[in-house]
Structure formats: C-alpha cells, structure tokens
CSV table of C-alpha atoms in Angstrom, one decimal:
chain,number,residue,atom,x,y,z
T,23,UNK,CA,0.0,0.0,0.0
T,24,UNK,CA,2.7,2.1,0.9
T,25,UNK,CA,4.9,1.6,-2.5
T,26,UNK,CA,2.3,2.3,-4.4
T,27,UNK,CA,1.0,5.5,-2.8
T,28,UNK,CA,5.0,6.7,-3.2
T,29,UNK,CA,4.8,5.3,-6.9
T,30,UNK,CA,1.8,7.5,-7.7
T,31,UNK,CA,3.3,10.7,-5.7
T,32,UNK,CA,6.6,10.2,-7.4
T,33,UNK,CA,5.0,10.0,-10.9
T,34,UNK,CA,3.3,13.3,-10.5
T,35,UNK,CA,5.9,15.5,-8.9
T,36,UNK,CA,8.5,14.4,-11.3
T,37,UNK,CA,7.0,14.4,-14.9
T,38,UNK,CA,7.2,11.5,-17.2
T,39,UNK,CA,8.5,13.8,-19.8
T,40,UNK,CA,11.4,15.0,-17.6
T,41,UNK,CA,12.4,11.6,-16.6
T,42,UNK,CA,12.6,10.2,-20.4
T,43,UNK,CA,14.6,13.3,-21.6
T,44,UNK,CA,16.8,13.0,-18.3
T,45,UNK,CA,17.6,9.5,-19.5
T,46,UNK,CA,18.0,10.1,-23.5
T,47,UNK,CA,20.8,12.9,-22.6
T,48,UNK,CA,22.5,10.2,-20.1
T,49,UNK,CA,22.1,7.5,-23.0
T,50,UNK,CA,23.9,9.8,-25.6
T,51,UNK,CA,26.6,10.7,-23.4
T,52,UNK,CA,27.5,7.2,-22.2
T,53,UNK,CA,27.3,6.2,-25.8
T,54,UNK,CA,29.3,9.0,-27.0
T,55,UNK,CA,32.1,7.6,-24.3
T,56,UNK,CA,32.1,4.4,-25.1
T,57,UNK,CA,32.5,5.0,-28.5
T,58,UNK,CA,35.2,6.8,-28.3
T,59,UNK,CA,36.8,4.0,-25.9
T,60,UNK,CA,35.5,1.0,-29.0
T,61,UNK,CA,37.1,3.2,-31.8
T,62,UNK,CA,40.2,3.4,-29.6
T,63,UNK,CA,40.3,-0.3,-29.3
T,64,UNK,CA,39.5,-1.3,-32.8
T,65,UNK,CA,42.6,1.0,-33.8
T,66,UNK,CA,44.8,-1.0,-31.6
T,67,UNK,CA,43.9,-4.3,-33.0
T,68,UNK,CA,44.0,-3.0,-36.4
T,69,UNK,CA,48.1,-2.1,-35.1
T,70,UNK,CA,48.8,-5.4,-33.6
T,71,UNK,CA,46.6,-8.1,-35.1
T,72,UNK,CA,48.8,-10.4,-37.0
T,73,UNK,CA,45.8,-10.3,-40.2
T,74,UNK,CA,46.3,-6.3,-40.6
T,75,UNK,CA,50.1,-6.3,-39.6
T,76,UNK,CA,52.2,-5.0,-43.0
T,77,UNK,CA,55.4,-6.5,-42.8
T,78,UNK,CA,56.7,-4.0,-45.0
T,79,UNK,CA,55.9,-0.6,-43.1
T,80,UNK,CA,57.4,-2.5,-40.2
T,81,UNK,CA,60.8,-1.7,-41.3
T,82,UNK,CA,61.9,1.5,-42.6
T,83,UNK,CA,65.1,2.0,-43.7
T,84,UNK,CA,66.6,5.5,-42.9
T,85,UNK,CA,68.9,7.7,-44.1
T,86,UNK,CA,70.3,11.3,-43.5
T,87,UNK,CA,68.2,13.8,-45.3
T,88,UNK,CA,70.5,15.0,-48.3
T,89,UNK,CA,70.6,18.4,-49.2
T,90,UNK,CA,73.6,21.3,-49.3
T,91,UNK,CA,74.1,21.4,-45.6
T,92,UNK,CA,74.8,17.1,-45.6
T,93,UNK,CA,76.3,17.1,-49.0
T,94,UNK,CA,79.6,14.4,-49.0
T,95,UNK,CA,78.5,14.0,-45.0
T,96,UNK,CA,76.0,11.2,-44.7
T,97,UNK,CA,77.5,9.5,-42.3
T,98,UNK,CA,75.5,8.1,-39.1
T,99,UNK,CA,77.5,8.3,-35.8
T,100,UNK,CA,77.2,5.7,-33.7
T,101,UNK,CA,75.4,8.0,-30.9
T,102,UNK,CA,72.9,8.5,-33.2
T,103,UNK,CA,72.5,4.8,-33.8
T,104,UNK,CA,72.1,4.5,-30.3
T,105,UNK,CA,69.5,6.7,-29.7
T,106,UNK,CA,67.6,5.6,-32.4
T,107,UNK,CA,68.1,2.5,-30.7
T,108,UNK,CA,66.9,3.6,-27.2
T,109,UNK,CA,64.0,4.8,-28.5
T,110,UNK,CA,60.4,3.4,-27.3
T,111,UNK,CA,59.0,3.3,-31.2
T,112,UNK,CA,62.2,0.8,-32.3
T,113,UNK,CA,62.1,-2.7,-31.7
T,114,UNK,CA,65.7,-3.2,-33.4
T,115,UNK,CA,68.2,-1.5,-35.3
T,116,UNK,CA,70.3,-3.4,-38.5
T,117,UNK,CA,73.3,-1.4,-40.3
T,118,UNK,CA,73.0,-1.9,-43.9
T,119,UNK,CA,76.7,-2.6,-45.0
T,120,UNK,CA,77.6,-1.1,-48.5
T,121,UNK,CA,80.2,-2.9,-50.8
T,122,UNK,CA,83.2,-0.9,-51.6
T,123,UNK,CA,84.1,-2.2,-54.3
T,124,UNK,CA,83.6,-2.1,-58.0
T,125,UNK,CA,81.7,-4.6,-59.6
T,126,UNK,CA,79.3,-5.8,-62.8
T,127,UNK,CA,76.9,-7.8,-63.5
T,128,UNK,CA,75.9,-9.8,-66.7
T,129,UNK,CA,73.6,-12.5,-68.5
T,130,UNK,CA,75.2,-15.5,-69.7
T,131,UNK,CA,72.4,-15.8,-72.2
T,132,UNK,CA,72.5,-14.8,-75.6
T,133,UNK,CA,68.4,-14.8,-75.6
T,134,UNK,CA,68.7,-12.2,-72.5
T,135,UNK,CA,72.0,-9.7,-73.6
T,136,UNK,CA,72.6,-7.9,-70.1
T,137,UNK,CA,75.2,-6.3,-68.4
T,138,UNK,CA,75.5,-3.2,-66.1
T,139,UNK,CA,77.7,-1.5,-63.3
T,140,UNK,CA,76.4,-2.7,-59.6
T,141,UNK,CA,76.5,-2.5,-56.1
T,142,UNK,CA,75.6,-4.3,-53.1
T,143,UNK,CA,74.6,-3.9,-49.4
T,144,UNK,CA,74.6,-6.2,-46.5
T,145,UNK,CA,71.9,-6.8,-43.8
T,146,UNK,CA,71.7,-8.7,-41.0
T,147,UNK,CA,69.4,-11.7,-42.1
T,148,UNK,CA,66.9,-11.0,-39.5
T,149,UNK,CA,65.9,-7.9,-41.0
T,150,UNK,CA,65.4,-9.7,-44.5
T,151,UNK,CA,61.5,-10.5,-45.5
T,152,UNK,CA,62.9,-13.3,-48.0
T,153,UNK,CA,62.2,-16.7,-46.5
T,154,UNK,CA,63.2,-20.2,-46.8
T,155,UNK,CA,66.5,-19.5,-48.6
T,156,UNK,CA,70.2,-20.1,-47.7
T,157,UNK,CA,71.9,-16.8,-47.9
T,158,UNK,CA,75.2,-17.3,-46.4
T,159,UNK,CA,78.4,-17.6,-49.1
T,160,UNK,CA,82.2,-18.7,-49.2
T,161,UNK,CA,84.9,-18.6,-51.5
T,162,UNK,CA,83.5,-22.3,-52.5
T,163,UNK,CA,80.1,-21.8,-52.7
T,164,UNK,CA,77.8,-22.3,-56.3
T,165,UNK,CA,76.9,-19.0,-56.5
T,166,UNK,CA,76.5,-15.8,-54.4
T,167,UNK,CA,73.1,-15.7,-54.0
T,168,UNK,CA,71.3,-11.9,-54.2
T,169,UNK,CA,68.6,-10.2,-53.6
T,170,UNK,CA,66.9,-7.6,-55.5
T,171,UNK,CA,63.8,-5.4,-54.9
T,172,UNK,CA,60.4,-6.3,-56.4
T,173,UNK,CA,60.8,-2.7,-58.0
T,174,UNK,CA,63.9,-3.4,-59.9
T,175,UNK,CA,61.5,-6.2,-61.9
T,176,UNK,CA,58.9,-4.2,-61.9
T,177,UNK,CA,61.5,-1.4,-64.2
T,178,UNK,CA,62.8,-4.0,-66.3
T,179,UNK,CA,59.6,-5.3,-67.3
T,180,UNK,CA,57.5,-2.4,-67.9
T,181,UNK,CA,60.4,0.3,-69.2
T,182,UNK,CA,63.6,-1.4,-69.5
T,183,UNK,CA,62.1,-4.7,-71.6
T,184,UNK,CA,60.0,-2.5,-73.8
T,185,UNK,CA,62.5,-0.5,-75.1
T,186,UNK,CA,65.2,-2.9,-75.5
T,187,UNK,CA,63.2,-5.9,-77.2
T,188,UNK,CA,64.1,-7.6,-74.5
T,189,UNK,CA,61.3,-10.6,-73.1
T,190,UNK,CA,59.3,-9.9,-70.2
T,191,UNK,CA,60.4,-12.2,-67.0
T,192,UNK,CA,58.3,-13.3,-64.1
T,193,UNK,CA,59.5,-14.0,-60.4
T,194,UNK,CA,60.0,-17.7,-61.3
T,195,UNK,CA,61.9,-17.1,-64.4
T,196,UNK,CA,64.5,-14.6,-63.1
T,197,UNK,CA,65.4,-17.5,-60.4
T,198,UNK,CA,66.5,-19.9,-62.7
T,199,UNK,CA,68.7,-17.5,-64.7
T,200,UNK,CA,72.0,-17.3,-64.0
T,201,UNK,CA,74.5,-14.2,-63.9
T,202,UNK,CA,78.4,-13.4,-64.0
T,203,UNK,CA,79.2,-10.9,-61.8
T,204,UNK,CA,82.4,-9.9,-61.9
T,205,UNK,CA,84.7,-7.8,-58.9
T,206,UNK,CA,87.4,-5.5,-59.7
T,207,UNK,CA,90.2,-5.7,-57.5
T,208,UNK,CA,94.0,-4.4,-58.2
T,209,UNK,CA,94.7,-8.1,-58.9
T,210,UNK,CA,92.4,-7.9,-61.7
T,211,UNK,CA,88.7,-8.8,-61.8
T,212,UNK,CA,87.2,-12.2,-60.4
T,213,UNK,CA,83.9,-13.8,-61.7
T,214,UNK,CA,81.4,-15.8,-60.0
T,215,UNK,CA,78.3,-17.2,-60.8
T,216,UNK,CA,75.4,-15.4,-59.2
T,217,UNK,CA,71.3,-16.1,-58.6
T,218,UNK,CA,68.6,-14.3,-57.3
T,219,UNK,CA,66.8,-16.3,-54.8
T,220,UNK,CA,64.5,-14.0,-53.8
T,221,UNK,CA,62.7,-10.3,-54.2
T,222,UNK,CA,61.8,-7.9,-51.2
T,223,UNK,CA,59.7,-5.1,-50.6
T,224,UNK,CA,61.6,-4.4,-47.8
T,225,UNK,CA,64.9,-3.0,-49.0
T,226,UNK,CA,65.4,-1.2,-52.1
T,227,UNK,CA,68.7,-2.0,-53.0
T,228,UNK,CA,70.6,-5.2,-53.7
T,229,UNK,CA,71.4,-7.3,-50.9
T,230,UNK,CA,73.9,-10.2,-50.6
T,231,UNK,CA,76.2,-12.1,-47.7
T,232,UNK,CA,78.0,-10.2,-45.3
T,233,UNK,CA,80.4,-12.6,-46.3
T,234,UNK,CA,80.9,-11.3,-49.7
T,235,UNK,CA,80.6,-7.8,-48.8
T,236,UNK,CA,83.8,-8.7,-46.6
T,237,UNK,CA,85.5,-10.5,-49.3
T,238,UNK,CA,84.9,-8.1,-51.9
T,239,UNK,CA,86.4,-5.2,-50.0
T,240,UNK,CA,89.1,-6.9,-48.5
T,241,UNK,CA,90.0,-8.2,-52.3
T,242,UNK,CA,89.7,-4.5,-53.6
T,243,UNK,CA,91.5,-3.1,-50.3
T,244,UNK,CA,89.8,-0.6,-49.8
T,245,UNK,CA,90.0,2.1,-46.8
T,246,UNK,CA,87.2,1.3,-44.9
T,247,UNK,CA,86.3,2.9,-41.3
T,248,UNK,CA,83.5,1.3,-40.8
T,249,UNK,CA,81.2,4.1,-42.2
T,250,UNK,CA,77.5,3.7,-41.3
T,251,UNK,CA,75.1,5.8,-44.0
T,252,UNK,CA,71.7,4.1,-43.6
T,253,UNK,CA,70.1,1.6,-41.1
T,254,UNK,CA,67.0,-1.0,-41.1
T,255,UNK,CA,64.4,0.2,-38.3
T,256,UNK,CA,62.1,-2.3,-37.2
T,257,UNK,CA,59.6,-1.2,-35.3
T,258,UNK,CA,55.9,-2.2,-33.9
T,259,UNK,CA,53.8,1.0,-35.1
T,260,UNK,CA,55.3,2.6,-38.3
T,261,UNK,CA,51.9,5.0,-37.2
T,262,UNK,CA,53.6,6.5,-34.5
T,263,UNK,CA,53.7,10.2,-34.5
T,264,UNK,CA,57.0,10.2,-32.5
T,265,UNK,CA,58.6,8.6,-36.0
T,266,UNK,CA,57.7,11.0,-37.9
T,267,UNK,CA,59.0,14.0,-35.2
T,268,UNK,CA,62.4,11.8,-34.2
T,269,UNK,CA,63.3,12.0,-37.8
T,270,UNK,CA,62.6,15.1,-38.5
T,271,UNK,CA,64.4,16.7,-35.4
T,272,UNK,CA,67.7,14.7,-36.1
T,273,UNK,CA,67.6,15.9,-40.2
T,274,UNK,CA,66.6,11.7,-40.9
T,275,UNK,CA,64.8,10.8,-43.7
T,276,UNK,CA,62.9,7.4,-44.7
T,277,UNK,CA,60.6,6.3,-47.7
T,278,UNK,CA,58.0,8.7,-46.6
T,279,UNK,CA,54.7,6.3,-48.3
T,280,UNK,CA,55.8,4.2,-44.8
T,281,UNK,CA,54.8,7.0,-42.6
T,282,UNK,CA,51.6,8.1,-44.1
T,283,UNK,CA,49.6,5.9,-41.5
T,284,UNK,CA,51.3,8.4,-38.9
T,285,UNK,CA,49.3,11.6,-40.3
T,286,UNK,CA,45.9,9.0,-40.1
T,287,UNK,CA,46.3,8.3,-36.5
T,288,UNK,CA,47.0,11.7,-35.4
T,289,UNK,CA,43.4,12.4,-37.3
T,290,UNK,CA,41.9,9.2,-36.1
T,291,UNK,CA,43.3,10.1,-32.0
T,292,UNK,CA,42.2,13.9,-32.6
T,293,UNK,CA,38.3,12.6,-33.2
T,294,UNK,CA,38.5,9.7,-30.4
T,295,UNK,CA,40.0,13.0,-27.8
T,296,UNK,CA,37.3,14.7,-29.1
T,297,UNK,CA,34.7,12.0,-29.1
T,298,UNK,CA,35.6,11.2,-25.3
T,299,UNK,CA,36.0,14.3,-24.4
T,300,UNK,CA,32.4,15.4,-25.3
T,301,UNK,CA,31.0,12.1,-24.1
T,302,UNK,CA,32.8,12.4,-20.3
T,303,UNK,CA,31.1,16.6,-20.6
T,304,UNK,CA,28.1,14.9,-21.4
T,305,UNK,CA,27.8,12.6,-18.7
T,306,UNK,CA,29.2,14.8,-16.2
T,307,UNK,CA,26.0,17.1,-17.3
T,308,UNK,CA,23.7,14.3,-17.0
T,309,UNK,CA,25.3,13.3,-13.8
T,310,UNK,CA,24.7,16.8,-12.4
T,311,UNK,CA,21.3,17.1,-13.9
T,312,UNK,CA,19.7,14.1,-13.1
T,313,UNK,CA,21.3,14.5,-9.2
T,314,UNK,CA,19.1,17.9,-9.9
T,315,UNK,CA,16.1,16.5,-11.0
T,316,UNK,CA,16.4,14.2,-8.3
T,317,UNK,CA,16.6,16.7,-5.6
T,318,UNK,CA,14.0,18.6,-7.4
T,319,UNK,CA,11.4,15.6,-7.5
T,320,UNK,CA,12.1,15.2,-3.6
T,321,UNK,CA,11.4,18.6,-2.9
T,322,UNK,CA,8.1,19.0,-4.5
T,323,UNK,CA,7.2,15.2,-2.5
T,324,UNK,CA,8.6,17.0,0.8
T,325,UNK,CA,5.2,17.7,2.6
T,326,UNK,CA,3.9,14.6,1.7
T,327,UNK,CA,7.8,12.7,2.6
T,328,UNK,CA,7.4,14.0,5.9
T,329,UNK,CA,3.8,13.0,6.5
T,330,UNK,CA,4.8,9.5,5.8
T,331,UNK,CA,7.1,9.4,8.2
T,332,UNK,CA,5.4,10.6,10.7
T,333,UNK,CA,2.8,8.5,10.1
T,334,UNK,CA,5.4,5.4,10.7
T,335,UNK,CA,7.7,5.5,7.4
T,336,UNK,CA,11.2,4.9,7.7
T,337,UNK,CA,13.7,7.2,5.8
T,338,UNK,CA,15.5,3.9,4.6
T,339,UNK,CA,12.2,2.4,3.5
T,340,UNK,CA,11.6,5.8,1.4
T,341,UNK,CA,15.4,5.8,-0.2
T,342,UNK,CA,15.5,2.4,-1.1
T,343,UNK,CA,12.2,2.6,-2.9
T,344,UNK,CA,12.9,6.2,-4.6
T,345,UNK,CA,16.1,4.3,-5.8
T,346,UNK,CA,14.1,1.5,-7.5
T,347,UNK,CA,12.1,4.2,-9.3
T,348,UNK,CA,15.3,5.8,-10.8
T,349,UNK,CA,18.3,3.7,-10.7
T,350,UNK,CA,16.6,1.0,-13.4
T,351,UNK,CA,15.6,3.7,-15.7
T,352,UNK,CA,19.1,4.7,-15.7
T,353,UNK,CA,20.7,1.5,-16.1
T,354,UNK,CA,18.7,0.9,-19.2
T,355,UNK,CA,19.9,3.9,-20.7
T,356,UNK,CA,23.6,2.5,-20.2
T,357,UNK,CA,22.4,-0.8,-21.2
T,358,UNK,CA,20.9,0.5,-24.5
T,359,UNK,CA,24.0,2.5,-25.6
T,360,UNK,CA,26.1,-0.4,-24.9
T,361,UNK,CA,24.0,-2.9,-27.1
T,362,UNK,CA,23.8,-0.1,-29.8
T,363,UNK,CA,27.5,-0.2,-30.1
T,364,UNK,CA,27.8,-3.7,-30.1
T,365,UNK,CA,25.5,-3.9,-32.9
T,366,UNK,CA,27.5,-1.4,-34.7
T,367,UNK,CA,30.4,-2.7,-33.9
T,368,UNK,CA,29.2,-6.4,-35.5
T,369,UNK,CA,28.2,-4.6,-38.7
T,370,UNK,CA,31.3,-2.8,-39.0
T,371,UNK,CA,33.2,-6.2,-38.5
T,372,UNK,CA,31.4,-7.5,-41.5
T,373,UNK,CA,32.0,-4.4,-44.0
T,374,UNK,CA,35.1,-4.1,-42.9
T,375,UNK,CA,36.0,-8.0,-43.7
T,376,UNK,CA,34.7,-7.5,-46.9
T,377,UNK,CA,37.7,-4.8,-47.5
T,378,UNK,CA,40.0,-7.3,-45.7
T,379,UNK,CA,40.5,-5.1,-42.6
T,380,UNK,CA,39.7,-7.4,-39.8
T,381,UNK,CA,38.4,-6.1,-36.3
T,382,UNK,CA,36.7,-8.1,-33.5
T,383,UNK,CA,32.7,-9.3,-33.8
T,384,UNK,CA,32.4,-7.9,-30.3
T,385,UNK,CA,32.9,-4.8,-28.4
T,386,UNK,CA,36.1,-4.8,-26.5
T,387,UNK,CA,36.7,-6.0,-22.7
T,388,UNK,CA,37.3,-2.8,-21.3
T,389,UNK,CA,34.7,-0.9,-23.4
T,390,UNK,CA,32.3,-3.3,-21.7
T,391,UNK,CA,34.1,-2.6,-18.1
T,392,UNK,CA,33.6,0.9,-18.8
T,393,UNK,CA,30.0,0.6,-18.9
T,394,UNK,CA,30.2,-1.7,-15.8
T,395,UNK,CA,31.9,1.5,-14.0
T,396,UNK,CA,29.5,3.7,-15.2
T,397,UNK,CA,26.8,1.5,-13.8
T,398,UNK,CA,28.7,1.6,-10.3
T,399,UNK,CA,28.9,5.2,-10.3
T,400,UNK,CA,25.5,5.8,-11.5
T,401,UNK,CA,24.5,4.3,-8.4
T,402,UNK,CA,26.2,5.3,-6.3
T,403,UNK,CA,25.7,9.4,-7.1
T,404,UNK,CA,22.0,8.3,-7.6
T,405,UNK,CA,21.9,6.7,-3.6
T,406,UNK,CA,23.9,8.9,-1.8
T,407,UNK,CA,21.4,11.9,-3.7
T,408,UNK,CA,18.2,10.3,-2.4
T,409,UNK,CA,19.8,9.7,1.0
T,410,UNK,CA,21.2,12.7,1.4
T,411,UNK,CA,18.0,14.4,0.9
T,412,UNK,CA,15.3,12.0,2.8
T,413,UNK,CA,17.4,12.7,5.5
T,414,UNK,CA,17.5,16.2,5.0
C-alpha cells in the first residue's frame, strides 16, 4: 500500500516527460564515451593483429636527409645509432653494409643480352623479408646468392624490356637465370656465378652475404672505417607520431609512403580525444542534472515525505524505494548504448571484412568494463542523492 502511494506521488511531482529526456541525454553521453573507448580499441587491433600487420611498413630503412648542408656527409654516428636505438617506437636497429668495391653484372644468355655497373649492401638476415632461402656464401660456394627489390622487376619489365626488345620475365623465371658478376680488385677482376633467390619489398637496393661484402672489400683493399650511412628500423607502429618527429628533429629521412599511417592516426586520436572528451562533458552534465532532477522531485514530495514518516515511514524504506524508481531507468539507458555499439560494432566487422581489414565481432573488454563503471557510479551518485535528501 505504501509503494504504491509513493509510486503515484513520485510520478506526478517528477513528470514523465522530464524523466525520459533526463535519461536520453545520459544515453547519448554514455554512448558518446564508449564509442570513443570501442574506436580506440578497434585502432589497436588493427596495429597489432597479426591479419592487418604490414610487414613492409614494419621496417623503414633511414637515411640522413641529403641536401647542401649534408652534402659528402651522410654519415651516421654511432650515438645516433644509439639513440635511435633507445628509443620506445624501435624494436631493433640493423646497419645496412655497402660494398666498396667495383663490380658488374651480366647475363650468360645470348636470348637475355645484359650487363651493367652494380653494387651491393649487406643486412643482418633477420631484417630480411625473404624466407626459406640459404643466404650465407664462401669462396667455395655455387653461386653468391642476391637479392633484389620487387621494384627493380617491376622497371625492367615495364620500361627497360619495352625499349630494348628484350622478353618480359616473371618472379619464377629470373630464379633460374644465372648471372656473371664480376669484382674488380688491383689483382684484376674475379667472376662468379650469381642467382637471385628471392625479391623484397623491404629493401630497395641489392642485398647479398656479409660474407661477400667482406671478401669483396678486402679483395679491392679498400679504406674502410667502418662508415655507417643508412640503417634498417624495425619497429611495432610505423603510425607512430614520434617517428615522424624523431626524424625530422635529427635531419633523418625514410621512404615517406611508410609514414603516411602516422598523419591518419593523429586524425583518427584527434576525433577519439574529441569524441571522449564530449562524451565524459556529457555525462558529467547528465550526472549533475539528473542528481538535480532528483533533488527537485524530492522537494516537490517534501510535505507529503514528511507526512509518511510521521505516520510510521522509515527514511531507509523511502530511499530504497525512490532508488528503485530511478536507478533502473538509468541502467537501461547505459544498457541500451552499450547494445547499440555492439550492434555497430558487429556490422562494422562484416563491412570491414569484406575490404579485408579485420576487427573483433564484439565490443572490446574494457569498453564493456567501462559501462560496468559507469553503472557503479550511476548508483552510487543516484543513492547517496536520495539519501542525502530523505534525511534532509
């Protein structure tokens, strides 16, 4: 008897239409929020997932920026190595070692007539994306086996082969051809047999052995102090801003198509601040006017609050039923943003699949904590509101 005469006194002091438009602005805001929190998340996967990870903006291979200042000065000291190395965007650093020595190479082939000037760099094999092929060498071996950029195929087959009358060659075909390549020492030039056993996207120059980098200079004698002008960066987000800013600061430079996702994510982090910015003003307003509208509803009930408890009422009896009247209104409004986002965030999993960007089905863990939290807090501001006024 009791709950319902507070039922029908609650429903006229506060206004139906009140109450609904109290909870719509707490719905936005908490949807607003987590959204901001689910985009976040999706971003990160889309980093770190193993199905969206590009193995080629992984590793970016840097370089002083030449112009008049760094003219016939390219050189990286090894403090700088280090604190590329040091920093928290780099995973690990590989020196690309150049041959100093003068070399050719050349088709055996009367049907393919080839021959040029060349040069060669070294990496550490762990920074190589060619797999499943021995790429060691010795003075005994077959054949020094090299590496060229997907690019440099790309050139012959669409310039070079056109102009030349020269046949087009697929990836399959320029492994079974083999080359002389030729080193020019001051005890004359020595030939070897040579293969390419792979092409990389990686590295856009032509990589063999350390071994025969070693060779090859020691056999031309030339000065070397160990000269370092460009190094392999691996790291685990070529996205990161503070790439883009290291580089620049220390006059670097890198294939700049690698750090184009680094201009995205500062868009994509500017509308997520924004996003959850607005949604955390939003709910602090709803926060502060519903704790209003609750203190206004009480007020307008006070001569009849006090008649109840005069006649017998207890003030705990009257908070804990005032909070069953607004506390479940409220958690359905949190409830209903945070289905609406999963929804969305299922049917942006499936267009997105479609493009071959893959993102979870579901909304993330802590998206889903977060509207646990909000849940918490919503009642706890909504009890200590009521109580604080009943008792007043």
């Amino acid at each position: 008897m009791l709950n319902h005469l507070l039922k029908k006194l609650i429903r006229n002091q506060s206004g139906i239409i009140r109450m609904v438009t109290s909870r719509i602005g707490l719905g936005i805001a908490v949807f607003l929020l987590l959204t901001a929190i689910q985009i976040q998340s999706n971003y990160h996967f889309l980093l770190n997932s193993n199905n969206n990870k590009d193995s080629i903006a992984d590793f970016l291979v840097i370089n002083k920026t030449l112009d008049n200042n760094s003219l016939g000065n390219t050189k990286l000291d090894q403090a700088l190595i280090n604190e590329i190395a040091k920093q928290p965007f780099t995973e690990s650093v590989g020196i690309l070692t150049p041959s100093r020595f003068k070399a050719s190479i050349q088709s055996i082939s009367n049907q393919f007539p080839f021959y040029t000037d060349i040069s060669f760099e070294s990496v550490p094999s762990s920074f190589i994306d060619v797999k499943n092929v021995s790429f060691s060498w010795d003075p005994s071996a077959e054949f020094v086996p090299v590496i060229v950029p997907n690019m440099f195929l790309d050139i012959y087959n669409f310039q070079f082969s056109l102009s030349q009358n020269l046949p087009q060659l697929t990836p399959a075909i320029v492994k079974m051809i083999v080359f002389k390549l030729t080193v020019y020492g001051k005890n004359g030039p020595v030939s070897f047999n040579a293969k390419i056993v792979g092409l990389s996207d990686r590295i856009s120059s032509m990589l063999v052995p350390a071994e025969f980098i070693k060779w090859g200079n020691n056999y031309a004698e030339t000065q070397s102090d160990n000269e370092v002008s460009r190094i392999v960066l691996k790291t685990n987000d070529p996205s990161n801003a503070s790439i883009a800013s290291f580089l620049k600061k220390n006059n670097l430079s890198t294939n700049t198509e690698k750090l184009r996702y680094s201009k995205y994510r500062k868009v994509i982090d500017t509308v997520v601040a924004i996003a959850g910015f607005t949604g955390g003003l939003m709910l602090l307003f709803a926060l502060i006017i519903f704790t209003l509208f609750i203190q206004l509803t009480i007020a307008n009930c006070k001569q009849e609050i006090i008649l109840l408890i005069t006649l017998g009422a207890a003030p705990r009896q009257l908070a804990k039923f005032l909070l069953g009247q607004f506390y479940p209104g409220n958690l359905l409004s949190i409830a209903s943003a945070t289905t609406l986002i999963a929804a969305l965030q299922f049917g942006l999993q499936l267009f997105l699949e479609k493009q071959l960007i893959f993102i979870p089905s579901f909304i993330s863990l802590f998206t889903l904590l977060t509207a646990v939290a909000l849940s918490i807090l919503l009642w706890y501001v909504t009890k200590k509101s009521i109580q604080k006024h009943i008792n007043n």
